[in-house]
Amino acid sequence: MRAQNNEGTEGTIRIVEPVRTGGDLAPSTAQRSRYALTSRVGREAELADLKARAASPNGQVLTLTGPVGVGKSRLADALFEQIAGEFADGGRYLELDTLRLESSDADGGVARAVAEALELIPTPVPDNNVADAPDRGDALGDRAPLDLLRDHLGGRDFLLVLDCGGRPPHGIAELWEAVGSAARRLCLVTVGTQVLGMYGEHRVPLFPLAVPTARDTADLTRLGQVDSVRLLVDRTKAVRPGFRLTQENRETVAKLCQMLDGLPLSIELAASRLKVSSPRALLDELSRSPGTLTDPGTATDAAAGPDTLGLAPQAVELLVRLGVFTESFGVAEAAGVFELPLDVTRQALEEMVDHSALLTEEQRDGSIRFWMLRRSRARALEHLGRQDALGPVRADHAVFFIRQLHGIRSELEGPGQTAALEQFDHWHQDVLAALEFLVEAGNGEAVATLATAAQPYWLLRGEVESADHWLSAALRLGIDRHRVRLAALEALGEALLLTDDPAAAKPWLDEALVAYTELADGPGVATVRQHLARLAQIEGNLPAAENLLTLVLADLDPRGGGQWCRGAVLARLAEVRRDRGDITSAARHATEAVRLFERVEDARSAARAKLTLAGLTGGQGDYDRAEQLACRALLLLHDRGDLPEVARGLAVLAELLTYKYGRTAAVWERAALLLGASDALRRRVGDTLAGQPNAVSGTLLGQVSERMGRSAFDTAWQQGGLCTPDEAVAQALTLIERTDHQPRPTDLVGSLTRREHEVAMLVTEGLTNREVARRLGIAEWTAVNHMRKVMQKLGCTSRVQVAGRMLRPLDPHAGVQGAAAGGLVRR
């Protein structure tokens, strides 16, 4: 093979063609790419997938699509360099933006331009004397360009890459239909923002690089492994060798990558600016003027606006309005906000995806959510503002989410709670945006309605401050409707119980109790009394708490349903009776609460009651049952994201640990670590110690500190405080697993293949299946299959258990000590 350059402008055309020696084809080598001197950060998995697709025995059409600046041409360039030599008759990489395209041709001149690039037609030489210029039609004779291409490629094994740049892919489908079947193997790779829209086309979407999450930003090592950060650091070091990621600049670097949407082109332009600027200065500049970063070599902004994507006018109008969504959205949400038929909305979204105006995100249940680049969204909102349409669109958006949140609130108390929680997680940022708009509009009643509906989710996720902020704002603005105000008072009072000053809840709850009593609203009175009972329990007034709960129970009609309400009262009464020392009665109430919650299929509330029951059971000496209850409860609460209850579960398990495994130094150390993790999480999510055993709030801490010594206790406590919830749960489960009747952990881990071990270790870092796949350069479904095998071999039922097992290598000296500790293996 020999490499040739057949281009008027460098980089326009690259050729790989065979050199025949003795009738055979010599191995090929490709011309050095214009991207060869820069690394391909974060695209290893995509390149491997493209190579596998392009190298298949049968000819096919691959369409590499994505928004402007996402790195399509760079990836296609790398693909061509690596596989062109595997095609017996070579390949061509053509950039259509730089070729001569005759718009008068039916196909836009694509066939003629490709034929010229392959030297099947003489390339016209520009001449100032138009009369003397050669006639391109004469050069063809009677042969059409498609006929020439069909003859040339007939029976060949060939790779053709057509980089459309910023132009629509008109004429490429006709070219394939004319010549595809004539070749022995023809792989056509098109690169652009739009799909071809032809039968047999394989779309390969290229998404922006992953951007840092809050969890990534908190850990410097983890942050340095995020693809967008890796690229920014790599490119910045090329122009500024002393640059590095530090504790001081990590938050700024993370925000830069988020603001740039993870787009490689924008990141590279930012890196060039960092040669003489600090990350903070550049972030401030971009915040003031988002359009600061543009590529001087192109006329296209790195985040093209909706008016430059080739969409029909009606689609552009809808796309602009979709900018009101802060995060991702589904078909139903887009249709609901703008009151459009589902089929019409689905068709419009499909067109936007085909033009790379919207990006997609696969969901676990097989559905798809859509999202828009931040800068594209900003331009859409600016466009709405210029048309005086932003206010009405935001109002429709807010009304939709008020209706939706009230529609799914009841599902938190039944079998649909998992789906409801996932839905709220998708909607959370849009709910906050809607609340901001409603506050700006001075609509206190609408703020109260939406914030009251969102309050249960905020409390469950440990975001008490959000509930306090928005409900207080609604009351300050004023609420005319009495029922709406009452609901807001009750919701605010419940939220304030979880703050550092729970007594602040009493005035709001008292006002609500009086109003509900005057209205003879039995359910309202019962709910407020439960909140007041919790306040009394927190303040140590246990007789008052028990009296309030007893009144609620007496008012509940056992024949009128209300099983969930009865379960909630019994669960709280079990805690109060426990704190008063009546263990037998407390255990009976907790058991009944679990039964009632399970009957209505409220797994989360049942798990909360099981934590209370576990503490009671452990205190009675039934350690095995207590451990089983606590483990199952903690795993489910962790899975649901109930952070306040996860904090309580860690404390309960710390207490059980000291009971069950003997009070060795290792046990005390791990108990201190779990208590430190529980305390840190509790302070972060705004929960109180109400509902936890008395030992946790005082006695146990004193015992652990005394047995360990102050210095060792402080060290373990601080280590626990640095744990993420995932890490803390993994530590808790690792500590209390018995090994008496199970294979040795080292035997189980040793049964893993090398790849399975790699996947399992990445899971311990908290990576998702998609992130694991990216890190290892494998397909996501391959990572899923490896994970299933790991769980089977290790006997685990969750990713948290896998993490715990992998983080617990067997101490070679633990043979005697482990037996003394009841099977506890020290890390």
PDB file of N, CA and C in Angstrom, residues 126-202:
ATOM      1  N   PRO A 126      -9.423  25.955 -12.282  1.00  0.00           N
ATOM      2  CA  PRO A 126     -10.026  27.291 -12.299  1.00  0.00           C
ATOM      3  C   PRO A 126      -9.315  28.183 -13.314  1.00  0.00           C
ATOM      4  N   ASP A 127     -10.102  28.937 -14.075  1.00  0.00           N
ATOM      5  CA  ASP A 127      -9.542  29.813 -15.108  1.00  0.00           C
ATOM      6  C   ASP A 127     -10.324  31.110 -15.102  1.00  0.00           C
ATOM      7  N   ASN A 128      -9.590  32.211 -15.160  1.00  0.00           N
ATOM      8  CA  ASN A 128     -10.275  33.500 -15.162  1.00  0.00           C
ATOM      9  C   ASN A 128     -11.100  33.697 -16.418  1.00  0.00           C
ATOM     10  N   ASN A 129     -10.685  33.032 -17.504  1.00  0.00           N
ATOM     11  CA  ASN A 129     -11.406  33.137 -18.763  1.00  0.00           C
ATOM     12  C   ASN A 129     -12.471  32.047 -18.805  1.00  0.00           C
ATOM     13  N   VAL A 130     -13.676  32.387 -18.394  1.00  0.00           N
ATOM     14  CA  VAL A 130     -14.739  31.392 -18.285  1.00  0.00           C
ATOM     15  C   VAL A 130     -15.011  30.746 -19.625  1.00  0.00           C
ATOM     16  N   ALA A 131     -14.881  31.480 -20.693  1.00  0.00           N
ATOM     17  CA  ALA A 131     -15.180  30.930 -22.020  1.00  0.00           C
ATOM     18  C   ALA A 131     -14.232  29.811 -22.388  1.00  0.00           C
ATOM     19  N   ASP A 132     -12.970  29.903 -21.874  1.00  0.00           N
ATOM     20  CA  ASP A 132     -11.976  28.879 -22.206  1.00  0.00           C
ATOM     21  C   ASP A 132     -11.951  27.729 -21.215  1.00  0.00           C
ATOM     22  N   ALA A 133     -12.750  27.819 -20.115  1.00  0.00           N
ATOM     23  CA  ALA A 133     -12.722  26.770 -19.102  1.00  0.00           C
ATOM     24  C   ALA A 133     -13.312  25.491 -19.664  1.00  0.00           C
ATOM     25  N   PRO A 134     -12.792  24.330 -19.275  1.00  0.00           N
ATOM     26  CA  PRO A 134     -13.295  23.073 -19.805  1.00  0.00           C
ATOM     27  C   PRO A 134     -14.726  22.811 -19.361  1.00  0.00           C
ATOM     28  N   ASP A 135     -15.496  22.172 -20.186  1.00  0.00           N
ATOM     29  CA  ASP A 135     -16.880  21.797 -19.883  1.00  0.00           C
ATOM     30  C   ASP A 135     -16.873  20.483 -19.124  1.00  0.00           C
ATOM     31  N   ARG A 136     -17.402  20.487 -17.878  1.00  0.00           N
ATOM     32  CA  ARG A 136     -17.369  19.279 -17.062  1.00  0.00           C
ATOM     33  C   ARG A 136     -18.215  18.190 -17.696  1.00  0.00           C
ATOM     34  N   GLY A 137     -19.273  18.567 -18.384  1.00  0.00           N
ATOM     35  CA  GLY A 137     -20.084  17.566 -19.058  1.00  0.00           C
ATOM     36  C   GLY A 137     -19.294  16.857 -20.138  1.00  0.00           C
ATOM     37  N   ASP A 138     -18.406  17.604 -20.890  1.00  0.00           N
ATOM     38  CA  ASP A 138     -17.598  16.970 -21.928  1.00  0.00           C
ATOM     39  C   ASP A 138     -16.660  15.944 -21.329  1.00  0.00           C
ATOM     40  N   ALA A 139     -16.138  16.215 -20.128  1.00  0.00           N
ATOM     41  CA  ALA A 139     -15.198  15.285 -19.510  1.00  0.00           C
ATOM     42  C   ALA A 139     -15.864  13.959 -19.207  1.00  0.00           C
ATOM     43  N   LEU A 140     -17.168  13.979 -18.929  1.00  0.00           N
ATOM     44  CA  LEU A 140     -17.874  12.754 -18.611  1.00  0.00           C
ATOM     45  C   LEU A 140     -18.276  11.961 -19.846  1.00  0.00           C
ATOM     46  N   GLY A 141     -18.391  12.634 -20.980  1.00  0.00           N
ATOM     47  CA  GLY A 141     -18.900  11.949 -22.166  1.00  0.00           C
ATOM     48  C   GLY A 141     -20.372  11.619 -21.940  1.00  0.00           C
ATOM     49  N   ASP A 142     -20.755  10.386 -22.217  1.00  0.00           N
ATOM     50  CA  ASP A 142     -22.138   9.941 -22.021  1.00  0.00           C
ATOM     51  C   ASP A 142     -22.338   9.249 -20.687  1.00  0.00           C
ATOM     52  N   ARG A 143     -21.315   9.171 -19.862  1.00  0.00           N
ATOM     53  CA  ARG A 143     -21.398   8.423 -18.605  1.00  0.00           C
ATOM     54  C   ARG A 143     -21.799   9.340 -17.447  1.00  0.00           C
ATOM     55  N   ALA A 144     -22.759   8.892 -16.670  1.00  0.00           N
ATOM     56  CA  ALA A 144     -23.159   9.623 -15.467  1.00  0.00           C
ATOM     57  C   ALA A 144     -22.155   9.325 -14.357  1.00  0.00           C
ATOM     58  N   PRO A 145     -21.963  10.241 -13.398  1.00  0.00           N
ATOM     59  CA  PRO A 145     -21.013   9.990 -12.301  1.00  0.00           C
ATOM     60  C   PRO A 145     -21.311   8.695 -11.551  1.00  0.00           C
ATOM     61  N   LEU A 146     -22.596   8.399 -11.318  1.00  0.00           N
ATOM     62  CA  LEU A 146     -22.934   7.180 -10.600  1.00  0.00           C
ATOM     63  C   LEU A 146     -22.513   5.932 -11.371  1.00  0.00           C
ATOM     64  N   ASP A 147     -22.630   5.991 -12.711  1.00  0.00           N
ATOM     65  CA  ASP A 147     -22.189   4.849 -13.521  1.00  0.00           C
ATOM     66  C   ASP A 147     -20.686   4.649 -13.397  1.00  0.00           C
ATOM     67  N   LEU A 148     -19.948   5.748 -13.421  1.00  0.00           N
ATOM     68  CA  LEU A 148     -18.489   5.644 -13.293  1.00  0.00           C
ATOM     69  C   LEU A 148     -18.111   5.071 -11.929  1.00  0.00           C
ATOM     70  N   LEU A 149     -18.783   5.530 -10.876  1.00  0.00           N
ATOM     71  CA  LEU A 149     -18.485   5.012  -9.534  1.00  0.00           C
ATOM     72  C   LEU A 149     -18.851   3.533  -9.429  1.00  0.00           C
ATOM     73  N   ARG A 150     -19.992   3.129 -10.034  1.00  0.00           N
ATOM     74  CA  ARG A 150     -20.388   1.723  -9.984  1.00  0.00           C
ATOM     75  C   ARG A 150     -19.352   0.846 -10.680  1.00  0.00           C
ATOM     76  N   ASP A 151     -18.880   1.284 -11.798  1.00  0.00           N
ATOM     77  CA  ASP A 151     -17.872   0.500 -12.520  1.00  0.00           C
ATOM     78  C   ASP A 151     -16.560   0.436 -11.736  1.00  0.00           C
ATOM     79  N   HIS A 152     -16.179   1.565 -11.156  1.00  0.00           N
ATOM     80  CA  HIS A 152     -14.899   1.621 -10.454  1.00  0.00           C
ATOM     81  C   HIS A 152     -14.898   0.750  -9.196  1.00  0.00           C
ATOM     82  N   LEU A 153     -16.007   0.759  -8.462  1.00  0.00           N
ATOM     83  CA  LEU A 153     -16.074   0.027  -7.202  1.00  0.00           C
ATOM     84  C   LEU A 153     -16.578  -1.401  -7.368  1.00  0.00           C
ATOM     85  N   GLY A 154     -16.974  -1.768  -8.576  1.00  0.00           N
ATOM     86  CA  GLY A 154     -17.485  -3.110  -8.802  1.00  0.00           C
ATOM     87  C   GLY A 154     -16.481  -4.179  -8.400  1.00  0.00           C
ATOM     88  N   GLY A 155     -16.878  -5.070  -7.515  1.00  0.00           N
ATOM     89  CA  GLY A 155     -16.010  -6.166  -7.080  1.00  0.00           C
ATOM     90  C   GLY A 155     -14.909  -5.771  -6.130  1.00  0.00           C
ATOM     91  N   ARG A 156     -14.883  -4.528  -5.658  1.00  0.00           N
ATOM     92  CA  ARG A 156     -13.787  -4.072  -4.793  1.00  0.00           C
ATOM     93  C   ARG A 156     -14.125  -4.209  -3.301  1.00  0.00           C
ATOM     94  N   ASP A 157     -13.066  -4.212  -2.522  1.00  0.00           N
ATOM     95  CA  ASP A 157     -13.144  -4.223  -1.062  1.00  0.00           C
ATOM     96  C   ASP A 157     -12.649  -2.857  -0.619  1.00  0.00           C
ATOM     97  N   PHE A 158     -13.568  -1.954  -0.208  1.00  0.00           N
ATOM     98  CA  PHE A 158     -13.234  -0.540  -0.163  1.00  0.00           C
ATOM     99  C   PHE A 158     -13.899   0.142   1.025  1.00  0.00           C
ATOM    100  N   LEU A 159     -13.181   1.126   1.588  1.00  0.00           N
ATOM    101  CA  LEU A 159     -13.697   1.962   2.682  1.00  0.00           C
ATOM    102  C   LEU A 159     -13.842   3.390   2.172  1.00  0.00           C
ATOM    103  N   LEU A 160     -15.052   3.951   2.333  1.00  0.00           N
ATOM    104  CA  LEU A 160     -15.300   5.322   1.904  1.00  0.00           C
ATOM    105  C   LEU A 160     -15.887   6.107   3.071  1.00  0.00           C
ATOM    106  N   VAL A 161     -15.169   7.145   3.483  1.00  0.00           N
ATOM    107  CA  VAL A 161     -15.633   8.021   4.559  1.00  0.00           C
ATOM    108  C   VAL A 161     -15.998   9.368   3.967  1.00  0.00           C
ATOM    109  N   LEU A 162     -17.251   9.784   4.167  1.00  0.00           N
ATOM    110  CA  LEU A 162     -17.725  11.071   3.670  1.00  0.00           C
ATOM    111  C   LEU A 162     -18.057  11.955   4.864  1.00  0.00           C
ATOM    112  N   ASP A 163     -17.221  12.942   5.102  1.00  0.00           N
ATOM    113  CA  ASP A 163     -17.412  13.877   6.213  1.00  0.00           C
ATOM    114  C   ASP A 163     -18.218  15.061   5.698  1.00  0.00           C
ATOM    115  N   CYS A 164     -19.482  15.141   6.137  1.00  0.00           N
ATOM    116  CA  CYS A 164     -20.383  16.172   5.615  1.00  0.00           C
ATOM    117  C   CYS A 164     -20.127  17.549   6.224  1.00  0.00           C
ATOM    118  N   GLY A 165     -19.365  17.589   7.314  1.00  0.00           N
ATOM    119  CA  GLY A 165     -19.131  18.877   7.952  1.00  0.00           C
ATOM    120  C   GLY A 165     -20.442  19.514   8.372  1.00  0.00           C
ATOM    121  N   GLY A 166     -20.699  20.747   7.924  1.00  0.00           N
ATOM    122  CA  GLY A 166     -21.919  21.438   8.300  1.00  0.00           C
ATOM    123  C   GLY A 166     -23.025  21.343   7.279  1.00  0.00           C
ATOM    124  N   ARG A 167     -22.849  20.538   6.199  1.00  0.00           N
ATOM    125  CA  ARG A 167     -23.875  20.478   5.158  1.00  0.00           C
ATOM    126  C   ARG A 167     -24.785  19.278   5.375  1.00  0.00           C
ATOM    127  N   PRO A 168     -26.028  19.342   4.903  1.00  0.00           N
ATOM    128  CA  PRO A 168     -26.919  18.183   4.976  1.00  0.00           C
ATOM    129  C   PRO A 168     -26.385  17.059   4.089  1.00  0.00           C
ATOM    130  N   PRO A 169     -26.715  15.808   4.412  1.00  0.00           N
ATOM    131  CA  PRO A 169     -26.169  14.679   3.651  1.00  0.00           C
ATOM    132  C   PRO A 169     -26.960  14.356   2.390  1.00  0.00           C
ATOM    133  N   HIS A 170     -27.374  15.376   1.627  1.00  0.00           N
ATOM    134  CA  HIS A 170     -28.164  15.128   0.429  1.00  0.00           C
ATOM    135  C   HIS A 170     -27.330  14.379  -0.612  1.00  0.00           C
ATOM    136  N   GLY A 171     -27.948  13.402  -1.247  1.00  0.00           N
ATOM    137  CA  GLY A 171     -27.303  12.690  -2.347  1.00  0.00           C
ATOM    138  C   GLY A 171     -26.516  11.466  -1.930  1.00  0.00           C
ATOM    139  N   ILE A 172     -26.208  11.305  -0.640  1.00  0.00           N
ATOM    140  CA  ILE A 172     -25.386  10.173  -0.206  1.00  0.00           C
ATOM    141  C   ILE A 172     -26.188   8.879  -0.258  1.00  0.00           C
ATOM    142  N   ALA A 173     -27.466   8.940   0.092  1.00  0.00           N
ATOM    143  CA  ALA A 173     -28.293   7.738   0.031  1.00  0.00           C
ATOM    144  C   ALA A 173     -28.404   7.229  -1.399  1.00  0.00           C
ATOM    145  N   GLU A 174     -28.578   8.154  -2.359  1.00  0.00           N
ATOM    146  CA  GLU A 174     -28.650   7.750  -3.773  1.00  0.00           C
ATOM    147  C   GLU A 174     -27.342   7.133  -4.239  1.00  0.00           C
ATOM    148  N   LEU A 175     -26.235   7.679  -3.758  1.00  0.00           N
ATOM    149  CA  LEU A 175     -24.929   7.127  -4.128  1.00  0.00           C
ATOM    150  C   LEU A 175     -24.797   5.689  -3.645  1.00  0.00           C
ATOM    151  N   TRP A 176     -25.194   5.442  -2.399  1.00  0.00           N
ATOM    152  CA  TRP A 176     -25.080   4.083  -1.854  1.00  0.00           C
ATOM    153  C   TRP A 176     -25.968   3.111  -2.607  1.00  0.00           C
ATOM    154  N   GLU A 177     -27.195   3.505  -2.868  1.00  0.00           N
ATOM    155  CA  GLU A 177     -28.115   2.616  -3.564  1.00  0.00           C
ATOM    156  C   GLU A 177     -27.605   2.243  -4.952  1.00  0.00           C
ATOM    157  N   ALA A 178     -26.853   3.164  -5.580  1.00  0.00           N
ATOM    158  CA  ALA A 178     -26.350   2.906  -6.931  1.00  0.00           C
ATOM    159  C   ALA A 178     -25.109   2.029  -6.940  1.00  0.00           C
ATOM    160  N   VAL A 179     -24.240   2.175  -5.938  1.00  0.00           N
ATOM    161  CA  VAL A 179     -22.937   1.492  -6.011  1.00  0.00           C
ATOM    162  C   VAL A 179     -22.726   0.443  -4.934  1.00  0.00           C
ATOM    163  N   GLY A 180     -23.556   0.461  -3.852  1.00  0.00           N
ATOM    164  CA  GLY A 180     -23.315  -0.431  -2.725  1.00  0.00           C
ATOM    165  C   GLY A 180     -23.321  -1.896  -3.098  1.00  0.00           C
ATOM    166  N   SER A 181     -24.285  -2.313  -3.908  1.00  0.00           N
ATOM    167  CA  SER A 181     -24.401  -3.726  -4.259  1.00  0.00           C
ATOM    168  C   SER A 181     -23.358  -4.183  -5.258  1.00  0.00           C
ATOM    169  N   ALA A 182     -22.700  -3.240  -5.962  1.00  0.00           N
ATOM    170  CA  ALA A 182     -21.715  -3.622  -6.985  1.00  0.00           C
ATOM    171  C   ALA A 182     -20.385  -4.031  -6.372  1.00  0.00           C
ATOM    172  N   ALA A 183     -20.069  -3.496  -5.186  1.00  0.00           N
ATOM    173  CA  ALA A 183     -18.777  -3.779  -4.556  1.00  0.00           C
ATOM    174  C   ALA A 183     -18.799  -5.133  -3.857  1.00  0.00           C
ATOM    175  N   ARG A 184     -17.605  -5.753  -3.790  1.00  0.00           N
ATOM    176  CA  ARG A 184     -17.498  -6.993  -3.018  1.00  0.00           C
ATOM    177  C   ARG A 184     -17.734  -6.700  -1.545  1.00  0.00           C
ATOM    178  N   ARG A 185     -17.126  -5.637  -1.046  1.00  0.00           N
ATOM    179  CA  ARG A 185     -17.393  -5.131   0.296  1.00  0.00           C
ATOM    180  C   ARG A 185     -17.143  -3.647   0.277  1.00  0.00           C
ATOM    181  N   LEU A 186     -18.183  -2.892   0.525  1.00  0.00           N
ATOM    182  CA  LEU A 186     -18.059  -1.442   0.582  1.00  0.00           C
ATOM    183  C   LEU A 186     -18.601  -0.971   1.919  1.00  0.00           C
ATOM    184  N   CYS A 187     -17.739  -0.366   2.729  1.00  0.00           N
ATOM    185  CA  CYS A 187     -18.163   0.229   3.997  1.00  0.00           C
ATOM    186  C   CYS A 187     -18.216   1.733   3.801  1.00  0.00           C
ATOM    187  N   LEU A 188     -19.411   2.288   3.919  1.00  0.00           N
ATOM    188  CA  LEU A 188     -19.607   3.723   3.780  1.00  0.00           C
ATOM    189  C   LEU A 188     -19.834   4.316   5.168  1.00  0.00           C
ATOM    190  N   VAL A 189     -18.955   5.227   5.568  1.00  0.00           N
ATOM    191  CA  VAL A 189     -19.081   5.913   6.849  1.00  0.00           C
ATOM    192  C   VAL A 189     -19.365   7.378   6.571  1.00  0.00           C
ATOM    193  N   THR A 190     -20.511   7.865   7.015  1.00  0.00           N
ATOM    194  CA  THR A 190     -20.817   9.278   6.861  1.00  0.00           C
ATOM    195  C   THR A 190     -20.695   9.961   8.215  1.00  0.00           C
ATOM    196  N   VAL A 191     -20.260  11.203   8.175  1.00  0.00           N
ATOM    197  CA  VAL A 191     -20.021  11.965   9.398  1.00  0.00           C
ATOM    198  C   VAL A 191     -20.773  13.282   9.282  1.00  0.00           C
ATOM    199  N   GLY A 192     -21.668  13.570  10.230  1.00  0.00           N
ATOM    200  CA  GLY A 192     -22.421  14.812  10.178  1.00  0.00           C
ATOM    201  C   GLY A 192     -23.412  14.925  11.307  1.00  0.00           C
ATOM    202  N   THR A 193     -24.208  15.969  11.263  1.00  0.00           N
ATOM    203  CA  THR A 193     -25.203  16.184  12.308  1.00  0.00           C
ATOM    204  C   THR A 193     -26.516  15.490  12.001  1.00  0.00           C
ATOM    205  N   GLN A 194     -26.697  15.008  10.743  1.00  0.00           N
ATOM    206  CA  GLN A 194     -27.973  14.427  10.345  1.00  0.00           C
ATOM    207  C   GLN A 194     -27.800  12.990   9.883  1.00  0.00           C
ATOM    208  N   VAL A 195     -28.861  12.197  10.062  1.00  0.00           N
ATOM    209  CA  VAL A 195     -28.864  10.842   9.530  1.00  0.00           C
ATOM    210  C   VAL A 195     -29.221  10.885   8.052  1.00  0.00           C
ATOM    211  N   LEU A 196     -28.955   9.776   7.360  1.00  0.00           N
ATOM    212  CA  LEU A 196     -29.282   9.704   5.937  1.00  0.00           C
ATOM    213  C   LEU A 196     -30.764   9.443   5.718  1.00  0.00           C
ATOM    214  N   GLY A 197     -31.377   8.706   6.633  1.00  0.00           N
ATOM    215  CA  GLY A 197     -32.788   8.386   6.488  1.00  0.00           C
ATOM    216  C   GLY A 197     -33.059   7.309   5.464  1.00  0.00           C
ATOM    217  N   MET A 198     -32.139   6.335   5.349  1.00  0.00           N
ATOM    218  CA  MET A 198     -32.305   5.272   4.358  1.00  0.00           C
ATOM    219  C   MET A 198     -32.342   3.908   5.034  1.00  0.00           C
ATOM    220  N   TYR A 199     -32.913   2.943   4.328  1.00  0.00           N
ATOM    221  CA  TYR A 199     -33.018   1.594   4.859  1.00  0.00           C
ATOM    222  C   TYR A 199     -31.621   0.978   4.984  1.00  0.00           C
ATOM    223  N   GLY A 200     -31.376   0.279   6.081  1.00  0.00           N
ATOM    224  CA  GLY A 200     -30.097  -0.381   6.275  1.00  0.00           C
ATOM    225  C   GLY A 200     -29.036   0.483   6.920  1.00  0.00           C
ATOM    226  N   GLU A 201     -29.363   1.735   7.189  1.00  0.00           N
ATOM    227  CA  GLU A 201     -28.404   2.652   7.817  1.00  0.00           C
ATOM    228  C   GLU A 201     -28.249   2.305   9.293  1.00  0.00           C
ATOM    229  N   HIS A 202     -27.012   2.319   9.792  1.00  0.00           N
ATOM    230  CA  HIS A 202     -26.729   2.079  11.203  1.00  0.00           C
ATOM    231  C   HIS A 202     -26.269   3.394  11.828  1.00  0.00           C
TER     232      HIS A 202
END
